[in-house]
Amino acid sequence: MKKFILTLALVCSATMGFASSAVDSAEVKKVFAKVGPQGVTYDFNAGETKIAQLTQDIENYKAKMSQSADNYKAQMNQSSENYKAKMTQSQETSKANLAKEQDAIKGKIAQLNQEIENCKAQLNQVNEKYKNQMAQEQDNYKNKMAQEQDNYKNKMAQEQDNYKAKIDGARQAIETLRNEMKAAKDAIVKAGKVTLMK
């Protein structure tokens, strides 16, 4: 009688334990307690078998949990590696595109620098061209001016010589005229004994 009471107490304790879990205690109780016309019949071996089955289920669930965790960890690791590879590839692609665009811009800068140098060379050529042209024009004008100056000097000297010759001719005429007048006067005075006014 004590054994049955103890067993019944254990059953009640187990039933209360099942009741505290998410499992329906009434369903669990049916595993080892059968209600019939003569009352309740307990099959503790069925209960122990069920416990062993549930214990095995727990181990199986733990193994599946561990396997599931390992699978998800592996997937997360693989996902991480995939995204790391994608990030690396993206960075390499971006670096390559950056280098390409930088080279293109550097090429344009070099081209513009070359054009600047060409323009500087053209500017120097234009400066030299007009410097030479201005110098040539200045020399031409200086030569023309010197030639005209010489022409005017020659004309002035020629006219000066002409006027000097005319002056000398006039002086000679005056001298000759005076001599002739003096000779005529002397002849008249000598011939007529007439005194003439000097």
Short mmCIF file of C-alpha atoms in Angstrom, two decimals:
data_model
loop_
_atom_site.label_atom_id
_atom_site.label_comp_id
_atom_site.label_asym_id
_atom_site.label_seq_id
_atom_site.Cartn_x
_atom_site.Cartn_y
_atom_site.Cartn_z
CA MET A 1 0.00 0.00 0.00
CA LYS A 2 2.85 2.36 0.77
CA LYS A 3 4.47 1.50 -2.51
CA PHE A 4 1.31 2.33 -4.42
CA ILE A 5 0.90 5.57 -2.51
CA LEU A 6 4.53 6.51 -3.22
CA THR A 7 4.12 5.65 -6.82
CA LEU A 8 0.97 7.67 -7.00
CA ALA A 9 2.75 10.62 -5.40
CA LEU A 10 5.51 10.38 -7.97
CA VAL A 11 2.94 10.22 -10.71
CA CYS A 12 1.23 13.30 -9.35
CA SER A 13 4.58 15.10 -9.11
CA ALA A 14 5.42 14.14 -12.69
CA THR A 15 1.98 15.24 -13.78
CA MET A 16 2.52 18.61 -12.11
CA GLY A 17 5.89 18.90 -13.84
CA PHE A 18 4.30 18.30 -17.22
CA ALA A 19 1.60 20.78 -16.38
CA SER A 20 4.22 23.49 -15.84
CA SER A 21 5.60 22.97 -19.33
CA ALA A 22 4.09 23.73 -22.70
CA VAL A 23 2.98 20.07 -23.00
CA ASP A 24 -0.62 19.23 -22.12
CA SER A 25 -0.41 17.21 -18.89
CA ALA A 26 -3.62 15.35 -19.67
CA GLU A 27 -2.13 14.05 -22.90
CA VAL A 28 1.07 13.00 -21.13
CA LYS A 29 -0.84 11.22 -18.40
CA LYS A 30 -2.59 9.05 -20.97
CA VAL A 31 0.77 7.45 -21.75
CA PHE A 32 0.82 5.45 -18.51
CA ALA A 33 -2.63 5.99 -16.97
CA LYS A 34 -5.58 4.33 -18.63
CA VAL A 35 -9.13 5.00 -17.42
CA GLY A 36 -11.43 2.01 -17.74
CA PRO A 37 -14.62 0.59 -16.29
CA GLN A 38 -12.76 -0.68 -13.28
CA GLY A 39 -10.97 2.64 -12.63
CA VAL A 40 -7.48 3.90 -13.50
CA THR A 41 -4.83 1.42 -14.62
CA TYR A 42 -1.19 2.54 -14.52
CA ASP A 43 1.46 1.21 -16.91
CA PHE A 44 4.74 2.53 -15.58
CA ASN A 45 6.79 0.62 -18.15
CA ALA A 46 4.97 2.53 -20.89
CA GLY A 47 5.82 5.70 -19.01
CA GLU A 48 9.49 4.77 -18.72
CA THR A 49 9.53 3.84 -22.40
CA LYS A 50 8.00 7.17 -23.27
CA ILE A 51 10.50 8.93 -21.03
CA ALA A 52 13.35 7.09 -22.77
CA GLN A 53 11.86 8.04 -26.14
CA LEU A 54 11.48 11.66 -25.12
CA THR A 55 15.01 11.67 -23.70
CA GLN A 56 16.28 10.35 -27.02
CA ASP A 57 14.17 12.96 -28.78
CA ILE A 58 15.85 15.60 -26.62
CA GLU A 59 19.29 14.33 -27.59
CA ASN A 60 18.21 14.22 -31.22
CA TYR A 61 16.87 17.76 -30.97
CA LYS A 62 20.13 18.90 -29.33
CA ALA A 63 22.09 17.26 -32.12
CA LYS A 64 19.83 18.88 -34.70
CA MET A 65 20.12 22.21 -32.88
CA SER A 66 23.90 21.90 -32.90
CA GLN A 67 23.87 20.88 -36.57
CA SER A 68 21.47 23.71 -37.37
CA ALA A 69 23.65 26.18 -35.49
CA ASP A 70 26.73 24.87 -37.29
CA ASN A 71 24.90 25.11 -40.62
CA TYR A 72 23.82 28.69 -39.98
CA LYS A 73 27.28 29.60 -38.70
CA ALA A 74 28.75 28.10 -41.87
CA GLN A 75 26.21 29.99 -43.97
CA MET A 76 26.98 33.20 -42.08
CA ASN A 77 30.70 32.61 -42.53
CA GLN A 78 30.17 31.87 -46.21
CA SER A 79 27.95 34.93 -46.54
CA SER A 80 30.59 37.02 -44.77
CA GLU A 81 33.31 35.67 -47.06
CA ASN A 82 31.11 36.28 -50.11
CA TYR A 83 30.46 39.88 -49.11
CA LYS A 84 34.11 40.39 -48.22
CA ALA A 85 35.01 39.10 -51.67
CA LYS A 86 32.35 41.35 -53.22
CA MET A 87 33.64 44.33 -51.22
CA THR A 88 37.20 43.54 -52.27
CA GLN A 89 36.11 43.18 -55.89
CA SER A 90 34.11 46.41 -55.63
CA GLN A 91 37.11 48.22 -54.17
CA GLU A 92 39.41 46.85 -56.86
CA THR A 93 36.91 47.83 -59.55
CA SER A 94 36.51 51.31 -58.05
CA LYS A 95 40.30 51.69 -57.78
CA ALA A 96 40.70 50.61 -61.40
CA ASN A 97 37.98 53.02 -62.54
CA LEU A 98 39.52 55.79 -60.43
CA ALA A 99 42.96 55.16 -61.93
CA LYS A 100 41.44 55.10 -65.42
CA GLU A 101 39.62 58.40 -64.95
CA GLN A 102 42.69 59.94 -63.29
CA ASP A 103 44.82 58.87 -66.24
CA ALA A 104 42.26 60.37 -68.62
CA ILE A 105 42.27 63.67 -66.70
CA LYS A 106 46.08 63.64 -66.48
CA GLY A 107 46.16 63.07 -70.24
CA LYS A 108 43.91 66.10 -70.74
CA ILE A 109 46.12 68.15 -68.42
CA ALA A 110 49.20 67.09 -70.38
CA GLN A 111 47.43 67.96 -73.63
CA LEU A 112 46.43 71.37 -72.27
CA ASN A 113 49.99 71.96 -71.06
CA GLN A 114 51.26 71.08 -74.52
CA GLU A 115 48.76 73.50 -76.06
CA ILE A 116 49.92 76.17 -73.60
CA GLU A 117 53.54 75.57 -74.64
CA ASN A 118 52.51 75.73 -78.30
CA CYS A 119 50.68 79.00 -77.67
CA LYS A 120 53.72 80.40 -75.86
CA ALA A 121 55.91 79.42 -78.82
CA GLN A 122 53.44 81.04 -81.24
CA LEU A 123 53.35 84.15 -79.06
CA ASN A 124 57.15 84.36 -79.11
CA GLN A 125 57.12 83.90 -82.88
CA VAL A 126 54.57 86.68 -83.29
CA ASN A 127 56.58 88.94 -80.98
CA GLU A 128 59.77 88.27 -82.93
CA LYS A 129 57.95 88.76 -86.23
CA TYR A 130 56.61 92.18 -85.30
CA LYS A 131 59.82 93.20 -83.56
CA ASN A 132 61.70 92.44 -86.76
CA GLN A 133 59.02 94.12 -88.83
CA MET A 134 59.08 97.24 -86.65
CA ALA A 135 62.88 97.29 -86.71
CA GLN A 136 62.86 96.94 -90.50
CA GLU A 137 60.29 99.72 -90.84
CA GLN A 138 62.30 101.92 -88.49
CA ASP A 139 65.43 101.30 -90.55
CA ASN A 140 63.52 102.02 -93.75
CA TYR A 141 62.17 105.28 -92.37
CA LYS A 142 65.60 106.23 -91.04
CA ASN A 143 67.14 105.52 -94.44
CA LYS A 144 64.43 107.50 -96.23
CA MET A 145 64.80 110.34 -93.74
CA ALA A 146 68.59 110.35 -94.14
CA GLN A 147 68.17 110.29 -97.94
CA GLU A 148 65.73 113.18 -97.86
CA GLN A 149 68.01 115.06 -95.47
CA ASP A 150 70.89 114.55 -97.89
CA ASN A 151 68.70 115.70 -100.78
CA TYR A 152 67.71 118.84 -98.90
CA LYS A 153 71.30 119.46 -97.89
CA ASN A 154 72.45 119.02 -101.47
CA LYS A 155 69.71 121.31 -102.78
CA MET A 156 70.47 123.88 -100.09
CA ALA A 157 74.20 123.70 -100.83
CA GLN A 158 73.50 124.01 -104.55
CA GLU A 159 71.25 127.01 -104.02
CA GLN A 160 73.76 128.50 -101.62
CA ASP A 161 76.44 128.08 -104.27
CA ASN A 162 74.15 129.63 -106.88
CA TYR A 163 73.44 132.63 -104.67
CA LYS A 164 77.12 132.96 -103.82
CA ALA A 165 77.95 132.89 -107.54
CA LYS A 166 75.33 135.53 -108.20
CA ILE A 167 76.69 137.62 -105.33
CA ASP A 168 80.21 137.22 -106.69
CA GLY A 169 78.95 138.10 -110.18
CA ALA A 170 77.19 141.17 -108.83
CA ARG A 171 80.30 142.21 -106.94
CA GLN A 172 82.42 141.71 -110.06
CA ALA A 173 79.87 143.71 -112.07
CA ILE A 174 80.00 146.48 -109.50
CA GLU A 175 83.77 146.46 -109.56
CA THR A 176 83.87 146.41 -113.32
CA LEU A 177 81.26 149.14 -113.52
CA ARG A 178 83.18 151.30 -111.11
CA ASN A 179 86.38 150.81 -113.06
CA GLU A 180 84.68 151.59 -116.32
CA MET A 181 83.01 154.69 -114.86
CA LYS A 182 86.29 155.85 -113.41
CA ALA A 183 88.07 155.34 -116.72
CA ALA A 184 85.31 157.21 -118.55
CA LYS A 185 85.46 160.07 -116.14
CA ASP A 186 89.20 160.26 -116.37
CA ALA A 187 89.00 160.30 -120.18
CA ILE A 188 86.34 162.99 -120.19
CA VAL A 189 88.27 165.17 -117.77
CA LYS A 190 91.43 164.68 -119.67
CA ALA A 191 89.84 165.46 -123.00
CA GLY A 192 87.67 168.41 -122.01
CA LYS A 193 89.44 169.70 -119.08
CA VAL A 194 86.12 169.38 -117.29
CA THR A 195 86.11 168.69 -113.69
CA LEU A 196 83.47 166.16 -112.81
CA MET A 197 81.98 165.48 -109.42
CA LYS A 198 83.25 162.42 -107.85
#
